[in-house]
Tab-separated table of C-alpha atoms in Angstrom:
chain	number	residue	atom	x	y	z
X	877	UNK	CA	1.023	10.179	29.603
X	878	UNK	CA	4.668	11.037	30.074
X	879	UNK	CA	6.191	14.454	29.429
X	880	UNK	CA	8.568	13.371	26.601
X	881	UNK	CA	10.823	16.376	26.365
X	882	UNK	CA	13.578	14.944	24.176
X	883	UNK	CA	17.178	14.639	25.299
X	884	UNK	CA	19.998	16.327	23.401
X	885	UNK	CA	21.028	12.877	22.123
X	886	UNK	CA	17.528	12.218	20.761
X	887	UNK	CA	17.408	15.593	19.036
X	888	UNK	CA	20.819	14.900	17.483
X	889	UNK	CA	19.699	11.422	16.348
X	890	UNK	CA	16.589	12.919	14.741
X	891	UNK	CA	18.752	15.498	12.967
X	892	UNK	CA	21.075	12.788	11.635
X	893	UNK	CA	18.510	10.148	10.685
X	894	UNK	CA	15.343	12.148	9.978
X	895	UNK	CA	13.299	9.974	12.324
X	896	UNK	CA	13.231	9.013	15.968
X	897	UNK	CA	11.779	6.012	17.738
X	898	UNK	CA	10.302	6.797	21.151
X	899	UNK	CA	9.462	3.584	22.973
X	900	UNK	CA	6.232	3.423	25.000
X	901	UNK	CA	5.028	6.868	23.985
X	902	UNK	CA	1.529	5.871	25.099
X	903	UNK	CA	0.736	3.474	27.915
X	904	UNK	CA	-0.802	0.154	26.850
X	905	UNK	CA	-4.089	1.044	28.532
X	906	UNK	CA	-4.444	4.177	26.404
X	907	UNK	CA	-3.573	2.251	23.235
X	908	UNK	CA	-6.359	-0.220	24.049
X	909	UNK	CA	-8.840	2.631	24.644
X	910	UNK	CA	-7.971	4.182	21.277
X	911	UNK	CA	-8.411	0.850	19.475
X	912	UNK	CA	-11.793	0.348	21.172
X	913	UNK	CA	-12.827	3.893	20.280
X	914	UNK	CA	-11.906	3.475	16.612
X	915	UNK	CA	-14.220	0.441	16.432
X	916	UNK	CA	-16.980	2.675	17.843
X	917	UNK	CA	-16.154	5.317	15.218
X	918	UNK	CA	-16.460	2.712	12.451
X	919	UNK	CA	-19.749	1.417	13.860
X	920	UNK	CA	-21.213	4.907	14.301
X	921	UNK	CA	-19.979	6.653	11.139
X	922	UNK	CA	-19.463	4.122	8.353
X	923	UNK	CA	-22.572	3.693	6.227
X	924	UNK	CA	-21.741	1.282	3.433
X	925	UNK	CA	-25.016	2.100	1.674
X	926	UNK	CA	-23.947	5.694	0.993
X	927	UNK	CA	-20.130	5.453	1.088
X	928	UNK	CA	-18.448	5.947	-2.312
X	929	UNK	CA	-16.168	2.971	-1.518
X	930	UNK	CA	-13.013	4.952	-2.096
X	931	UNK	CA	-9.861	2.833	-2.107
X	932	UNK	CA	-6.595	4.122	-0.719
X	933	UNK	CA	-3.419	3.162	-2.529
X	934	UNK	CA	0.064	4.567	-2.850
X	935	UNK	CA	0.759	2.614	-6.028
X	936	UNK	CA	0.567	4.489	-9.318
X	937	UNK	CA	0.571	2.548	-12.582
X	938	UNK	CA	1.334	5.794	-14.385
X	939	UNK	CA	3.743	7.868	-12.297
X	940	UNK	CA	2.804	11.007	-14.243
X	941	UNK	CA	-0.786	10.797	-12.981
X	942	UNK	CA	-1.927	11.081	-9.349
X	943	UNK	CA	-3.550	8.096	-7.657
X	944	UNK	CA	-7.231	7.884	-8.621
X	945	UNK	CA	-8.450	8.243	-5.017
X	946	UNK	CA	-6.622	11.556	-4.666
X	947	UNK	CA	-8.764	13.069	-7.401
X	948	UNK	CA	-12.164	12.232	-5.904
X	949	UNK	CA	-14.288	14.812	-4.113
X	950	UNK	CA	-14.516	12.391	-1.200
X	951	UNK	CA	-10.736	12.450	-0.711
X	952	UNK	CA	-10.246	16.125	-1.531
X	953	UNK	CA	-12.914	17.126	1.000
X	954	UNK	CA	-11.775	14.729	3.733
X	955	UNK	CA	-9.620	17.195	5.654
X	956	UNK	CA	-12.203	18.254	8.186
X	957	UNK	CA	-14.154	15.094	8.927
X	958	UNK	CA	-14.167	11.393	9.596
X	959	UNK	CA	-13.717	9.634	6.262
X	960	UNK	CA	-13.088	5.984	5.454
X	961	UNK	CA	-10.722	4.664	2.792
X	962	UNK	CA	-10.664	0.994	1.901
X	963	UNK	CA	-7.950	-1.498	1.022
X	964	UNK	CA	-7.541	-2.884	-2.454
X	965	UNK	CA	-9.533	-6.117	-2.550
X	966	UNK	CA	-11.958	-4.968	0.157
X	967	UNK	CA	-14.966	-5.474	-2.113
X	968	UNK	CA	-15.967	-8.553	-4.102
X	969	UNK	CA	-15.714	-7.837	-7.817
X	970	UNK	CA	-18.940	-9.721	-8.611
X	971	UNK	CA	-21.285	-8.577	-5.854
X	972	UNK	CA	-19.694	-5.344	-4.645
X	973	UNK	CA	-20.129	-6.583	-1.072
X	974	UNK	CA	-17.328	-6.533	1.477
X	975	UNK	CA	-14.894	-9.414	1.021
X	976	UNK	CA	-14.117	-9.436	4.767
X	977	UNK	CA	-15.161	-7.629	7.936
X	978	UNK	CA	-15.398	-3.850	7.709
X	979	UNK	CA	-12.555	-3.543	10.235
X	980	UNK	CA	-10.270	-5.604	7.983
X	981	UNK	CA	-11.450	-3.851	4.815
X	982	UNK	CA	-10.579	-0.308	5.930
X	983	UNK	CA	-7.130	1.003	5.081
X	984	UNK	CA	-7.424	4.239	7.026
X	985	UNK	CA	-9.720	6.787	8.591
X	986	UNK	CA	-8.840	10.423	8.101
X	987	UNK	CA	-8.329	13.246	8.487
X	988	UNK	CA	-9.865	14.993	11.507
X	989	UNK	CA	-9.855	12.457	14.322
X	990	UNK	CA	-7.812	15.005	16.297
X	991	UNK	CA	-10.752	17.430	16.289
X	992	UNK	CA	-13.795	15.151	16.097
X	993	UNK	CA	-12.982	12.324	18.531
X	994	UNK	CA	-12.096	13.374	22.104
X	995	UNK	CA	-9.890	10.336	22.803
X	996	UNK	CA	-7.727	11.137	19.781
X	997	UNK	CA	-7.768	14.863	20.502
X	998	UNK	CA	-6.395	14.123	23.987
X	999	UNK	CA	-3.344	12.427	22.467
X	1000	UNK	CA	-2.824	14.604	19.401
X	1001	UNK	CA	-3.140	17.893	21.256
X	1002	UNK	CA	-1.596	16.685	24.501
X	1003	UNK	CA	1.527	17.961	26.194
X	1004	UNK	CA	3.639	14.940	25.203
X	1005	UNK	CA	3.147	15.632	21.480
X	1006	UNK	CA	3.686	19.356	21.985
X	1007	UNK	CA	6.871	18.710	23.963
X	1008	UNK	CA	8.319	16.453	21.254
X	1009	UNK	CA	7.584	19.157	18.679
X	1010	UNK	CA	9.093	21.890	20.830
X	1011	UNK	CA	12.173	19.743	21.488
X	1012	UNK	CA	12.654	19.606	17.714
X	1013	UNK	CA	12.410	23.388	17.371
X	1014	UNK	CA	8.763	23.762	16.398
X	1015	UNK	CA	7.594	26.644	18.573
X	1016	UNK	CA	3.875	26.655	17.737
X	1017	UNK	CA	2.897	23.177	16.574
X	1018	UNK	CA	-0.254	23.046	14.441
X	1019	UNK	CA	-1.946	19.771	13.610
X	1020	UNK	CA	-3.360	19.782	10.055
X	1021	UNK	CA	-4.569	16.175	9.943
X	1022	UNK	CA	-4.756	12.863	11.724
X	1023	UNK	CA	-5.283	9.318	10.545
X	1024	UNK	CA	-5.883	5.881	11.938
X	1025	UNK	CA	-4.188	3.315	9.707
X	1026	UNK	CA	-5.459	-0.231	10.176
X	1027	UNK	CA	-2.743	-2.441	8.603
X	1028	UNK	CA	-5.011	-5.437	8.063
X	1029	UNK	CA	-3.178	-8.785	8.025
X	1030	UNK	CA	-5.528	-10.066	5.294
X	1031	UNK	CA	-5.603	-7.200	2.781
X	1032	UNK	CA	-3.460	-4.355	1.656
X	1033	UNK	CA	-1.661	-3.091	-1.360
X	1034	UNK	CA	1.990	-2.269	-1.690
X	1035	UNK	CA	3.037	0.972	-0.044
X	1036	UNK	CA	5.596	2.501	-2.345
X	1037	UNK	CA	8.435	4.609	-0.950
X	1038	UNK	CA	7.227	8.162	-0.482
X	1039	UNK	CA	7.651	11.268	1.623
X	1040	UNK	CA	4.574	12.209	3.602
X	1041	UNK	CA	5.346	15.908	3.196
X	1042	UNK	CA	4.691	15.585	-0.542
X	1043	UNK	CA	0.983	15.124	0.278
X	1044	UNK	CA	0.633	18.263	2.414
X	1045	UNK	CA	1.389	21.651	0.923
X	1046	UNK	CA	2.539	23.882	3.756
X	1047	UNK	CA	3.889	26.911	1.933
X	1048	UNK	CA	7.409	26.399	3.229
X	1049	UNK	CA	6.397	25.829	6.826
X	1050	UNK	CA	8.289	22.994	8.504
X	1051	UNK	CA	6.336	19.733	8.537
X	1052	UNK	CA	6.811	16.934	11.041
X	1053	UNK	CA	4.929	13.642	10.886
X	1054	UNK	CA	4.296	11.698	14.066
X	1055	UNK	CA	3.399	8.022	13.792
X	1056	UNK	CA	2.086	6.579	17.034
X	1057	UNK	CA	1.606	2.802	16.753
X	1058	UNK	CA	-1.030	1.266	18.982
X	1059	UNK	CA	0.277	-2.284	18.414
X	1060	UNK	CA	3.763	-3.704	18.270
X	1061	UNK	CA	5.001	-4.268	14.730
């Protein structure tokens, strides 16, 4: 993995735009290893017999109320483990069975891949991530959560405009979200 200390121009661009695209942050071979590992995680940890079948959505019919999944114990206690959240339409209404493969049905896995899965820990706690954070003025980066978002071509609800920092309460501490795609968009 490369060092990725940002240039002055990149830091300025981030300051102006609020985001920064870093091409080829991970080598293709590492992206493939992470995708293979996440399939292993699904196979080893997802038990559909006991899973509460929690859906993940960002759409709220009533904007005054939080999304239903955010009020479940499963979601609220997902910060320190490997937890699976499904796409809308993942389960057949009649039978309750999966409507497609489990890999296509999952919206995301959260929120502790960075502590529980060595291949993800290597990336999330690696020098490249730390150097990007330091380049942006974060002296002691702390990683509160990690997710693997599947982006199934067959399922998926609308993702409404939102700010990720509205989901994490940091007590005024600066929050920076890093999105590392493993596939080209």
